[in-house]
Each structure stands twice: as structure tokens, then as C-alpha cells.
Coordinates of C-alpha atoms in Angstrom, one line a residue:
X1 CA 0.0 0.0 0.0
X2 CA 1.4 3.4 -0.9
X3 CA 1.5 6.3 1.5
X4 CA -1.3 8.2 -0.3
X5 CA -3.6 5.2 0.0
X6 CA -2.6 4.8 3.7
X7 CA -3.5 8.4 4.3
X8 CA -6.8 8.2 2.4
X9 CA -8.4 5.7 4.7
X10 CA -7.9 7.8 7.9
X11 CA -9.0 11.0 6.1
X12 CA -12.1 9.3 4.8
X13 CA -12.8 7.9 8.3
X14 CA -12.5 11.4 9.7
X15 CA -14.9 12.8 7.1
X16 CA -17.5 10.1 7.8
X17 CA -17.1 10.6 11.5
X18 CA -17.6 14.4 11.2
X19 CA -20.8 13.9 9.2
X20 CA -22.1 11.3 11.7
X21 CA -21.3 13.7 14.6
X22 CA -23.1 16.5 12.8
X23 CA -26.2 14.3 12.2
X24 CA -26.1 13.1 15.9
X25 CA -26.2 16.7 17.0
X26 CA -29.0 17.7 14.7
X27 CA -26.8 19.5 12.1
X28 CA -27.7 18.9 8.5
X29 CA -24.6 18.8 6.3
X30 CA -24.7 21.2 3.5
X31 CA -24.5 19.5 0.1
X32 CA -24.3 22.0 -2.7
X33 CA -26.0 20.9 -5.9
X34 CA -23.9 21.3 -9.1
X35 CA -24.5 24.6 -10.8
X36 CA -26.5 24.3 -14.1
X37 CA -24.7 25.2 -17.3
X38 CA -26.7 28.5 -17.7
X39 CA -25.8 29.5 -14.1
X40 CA -22.1 28.8 -14.7
X41 CA -22.3 30.9 -17.9
X42 CA -24.0 33.8 -16.2
X43 CA -21.5 33.7 -13.3
X44 CA -18.5 33.4 -15.6
X45 CA -19.4 36.4 -17.8
X46 CA -20.2 38.5 -14.8
X47 CA -17.0 37.6 -13.1
X48 CA -14.9 38.3 -16.2
X49 CA -16.4 41.8 -16.3
X50 CA -15.7 42.3 -12.6
X51 CA -12.1 41.0 -12.9
X52 CA -11.4 43.5 -15.7
X53 CA -12.0 46.3 -13.2
X54 CA -10.5 44.7 -10.1
X55 CA -13.7 43.7 -8.4
X56 CA -14.0 40.4 -6.5
X57 CA -16.1 37.7 -8.1
X58 CA -19.8 37.1 -7.4
X59 CA -21.1 33.8 -5.9
X60 CA -24.2 32.0 -7.3
X61 CA -27.2 32.2 -5.1
X62 CA -30.0 29.6 -5.4
X63 CA -32.3 31.9 -3.5
X64 CA -31.8 34.7 -6.1
X65 CA -31.9 32.2 -9.0
X66 CA -35.3 30.9 -7.7
X67 CA -36.6 34.4 -7.3
X68 CA -35.6 35.4 -10.8
X69 CA -37.1 32.1 -12.1
X70 CA -40.4 32.8 -10.5
X71 CA -40.4 36.4 -11.9
X72 CA -39.6 35.3 -15.4
X73 CA -42.3 32.6 -15.3
X74 CA -44.8 35.2 -14.1
X75 CA -43.8 37.6 -16.8
X76 CA -44.1 34.9 -19.4
X77 CA -47.4 33.3 -18.2
X78 CA -49.3 36.4 -16.9
X79 CA -47.7 39.5 -18.6
X80 CA -47.1 38.4 -22.1
X81 CA -43.3 38.3 -21.7
X82 CA -43.2 42.1 -21.2
X83 CA -40.5 43.8 -19.1
X84 CA -40.8 43.2 -15.4
X85 CA -41.2 46.2 -13.0
X86 CA -38.0 45.9 -11.0
X87 CA -38.3 49.3 -9.2
X88 CA -39.6 48.1 -5.9
X89 CA -37.5 44.9 -5.3
X90 CA -35.1 44.4 -2.5
X91 CA -32.3 43.2 -4.9
X92 CA -30.3 44.9 -7.5
X93 CA -31.6 43.8 -10.9
X94 CA -30.8 43.8 -14.6
X95 CA -33.1 42.6 -17.4
X96 CA -32.9 42.1 -21.1
X97 CA -35.8 41.6 -23.6
X98 CA -34.9 40.4 -27.0
X99 CA -37.0 39.2 -29.9
X100 CA -36.3 37.2 -33.1
X101 CA -33.3 35.3 -31.7
X102 CA -32.2 33.0 -29.0
X103 CA -30.2 34.8 -26.3
X104 CA -27.6 32.9 -24.3
X105 CA -26.6 34.0 -20.8
X106 CA -23.3 35.3 -22.3
X107 CA -25.1 37.4 -24.9
X108 CA -27.4 38.9 -22.2
X109 CA -24.5 39.9 -19.9
X110 CA -22.3 41.0 -22.8
X111 CA -25.1 43.4 -23.8
X112 CA -25.1 44.9 -20.3
X113 CA -21.3 45.1 -20.2
X114 CA -21.2 47.0 -23.5
X115 CA -22.4 50.1 -21.5
X116 CA -18.8 50.2 -20.2
X117 CA -18.0 52.0 -23.4
X118 CA -20.0 55.0 -22.2
X119 CA -19.0 54.9 -18.5
X120 CA -16.3 57.3 -17.2
X121 CA -15.0 55.9 -14.0
X122 CA -12.8 59.0 -13.2
X123 CA -15.9 61.1 -12.5
X124 CA -18.5 58.3 -12.2
X125 CA -20.5 59.6 -15.1
X126 CA -22.1 58.3 -18.3
X127 CA -21.7 59.8 -21.7
X128 CA -24.6 62.2 -22.7
X129 CA -27.6 60.4 -24.3
X130 CA -26.4 57.0 -22.9
X131 CA -27.1 54.9 -19.9
X132 CA -24.6 53.0 -17.8
X133 CA -26.8 51.6 -15.0
X134 CA -26.9 47.9 -16.0
X135 CA -23.1 47.9 -16.5
X136 CA -22.6 49.5 -13.1
X137 CA -24.8 46.8 -11.5
X138 CA -22.7 44.0 -13.1
X139 CA -19.5 45.4 -11.6
X140 CA -20.9 46.8 -8.3
X141 CA -18.2 46.0 -5.8
X142 CA -20.5 45.6 -2.8
X143 CA -22.8 43.1 -4.6
X144 CA -21.7 39.6 -3.5
X145 CA -24.3 37.2 -4.9
X146 CA -26.0 36.6 -8.2
X147 CA -29.0 34.7 -9.5
X148 CA -30.4 34.7 -13.0
X149 CA -33.1 33.1 -15.1
X150 CA -34.3 33.2 -18.7
X151 CA -37.7 32.5 -20.3
X152 CA -38.9 32.4 -23.9
X153 CA -42.4 32.9 -25.3
X154 CA -44.1 33.8 -28.5
X155 CA -45.3 37.4 -28.7
X156 CA -47.1 38.1 -31.9
X157 CA -45.2 36.3 -34.6
X158 CA -41.8 36.5 -32.8
X159 CA -40.0 34.5 -30.2
X160 CA -39.0 36.6 -27.2
X161 CA -36.4 35.9 -24.6
X162 CA -36.6 37.6 -21.2
X163 CA -33.5 37.5 -19.1
X164 CA -33.4 38.7 -15.5
X165 CA -30.6 38.8 -12.9
X166 CA -30.8 39.7 -9.3
X167 CA -27.8 41.0 -7.2
X168 CA -27.5 41.0 -3.4
X169 CA -26.7 43.4 -1.9
X170 CA -28.1 45.7 -4.5
X171 CA -25.9 48.2 -6.2
X172 CA -26.0 51.1 -8.6
X173 CA -26.6 53.6 -5.9
X174 CA -26.8 57.2 -7.2
X175 CA -23.7 59.2 -6.4
X176 CA -21.6 56.1 -5.5
X177 CA -18.9 54.7 -7.8
X178 CA -19.3 51.0 -8.6
X179 CA -15.7 50.2 -7.9

């Protein structure tokens, strides 16, 4: 038996013992489900944009993902896939509505990140006749968690994709720099 195999057995025994002790004391071990491909893509593109400006990465939140999924389903089933009213939520939020094409998570986030072209970090301003809010939310340094969902439906003769992401804590606070 090699040294690594000899060490594996005691480590496995310790891990099993730790789980058994937790269960005996009423502690449920946390087992994280694997992140779906779309979630990984949303997270990866967000974190690439954040890394480009020196902001720490976001973590995926099942709570936020479930909330966005419920909202996307509601918009699809009850509101004809129209934009959601995100003004009164407790999370930061971005959304994208696109018709006539399939929108991947990367395409949605890249669309928001394109606003970086109009953002001036030196004076925390946006070029005249442009908006920078969705970009600023993507890179908001105080936001720690992300959850996103997409839904498609037919509106008139076209396929529509609605993408919504929630951020916690919320960002894009007027007068504050995102990073």
C-alpha cells in the first residue's frame, strides 16, 4: 500500500465521523448541488467583467436564482413576456428583452457590459444620451451574490427571450462609484 492510500483511509474515516457527529447533534450537512450550465455561464461572464476592473467575483445564489425564475415565469405566463417592473424589489436587478433570436446567458450579460464604453470611472459619469446603470450593477463592488433566469415565449409572430438577474446586496446607488 502506498503512502497516499494509507492516508486516504484515515481521512475518509474522519470525514465520515464528522458527518455522523453533525447528524447526531441535529446539524444537517450542506451539500451544494452542481450549478446548471446556464448558471455557470451567467456567473463566468459577470466575473470576467468584474475582474477586468479589479472587483471580487460574485457567488451564485440559489435563492436569487429561484426568485428570478419565479419572476420570469410570471412575466411569461401572466404578462405576455413584457419587461418586469423591478423598481420596488429588494435586490439589484438587470433585465434584457430580445426578440427574433435565441439569447444565451453570455449574450445577455455582454449586452449589459457594453455600456462600459459610455462609462467614465474617473468622474463616475455616463456619456450624454447613454445609460450605464446595467453595467454599473454588473461590476458593483458591494454586490456579493447573483441569481439569474431566462424564459422564452411567442409574442405576436416572434419568439421573445426575457433575461433577469438579481444581485445582493443591490448596487447602482446614485452618487456612488461601482468600484
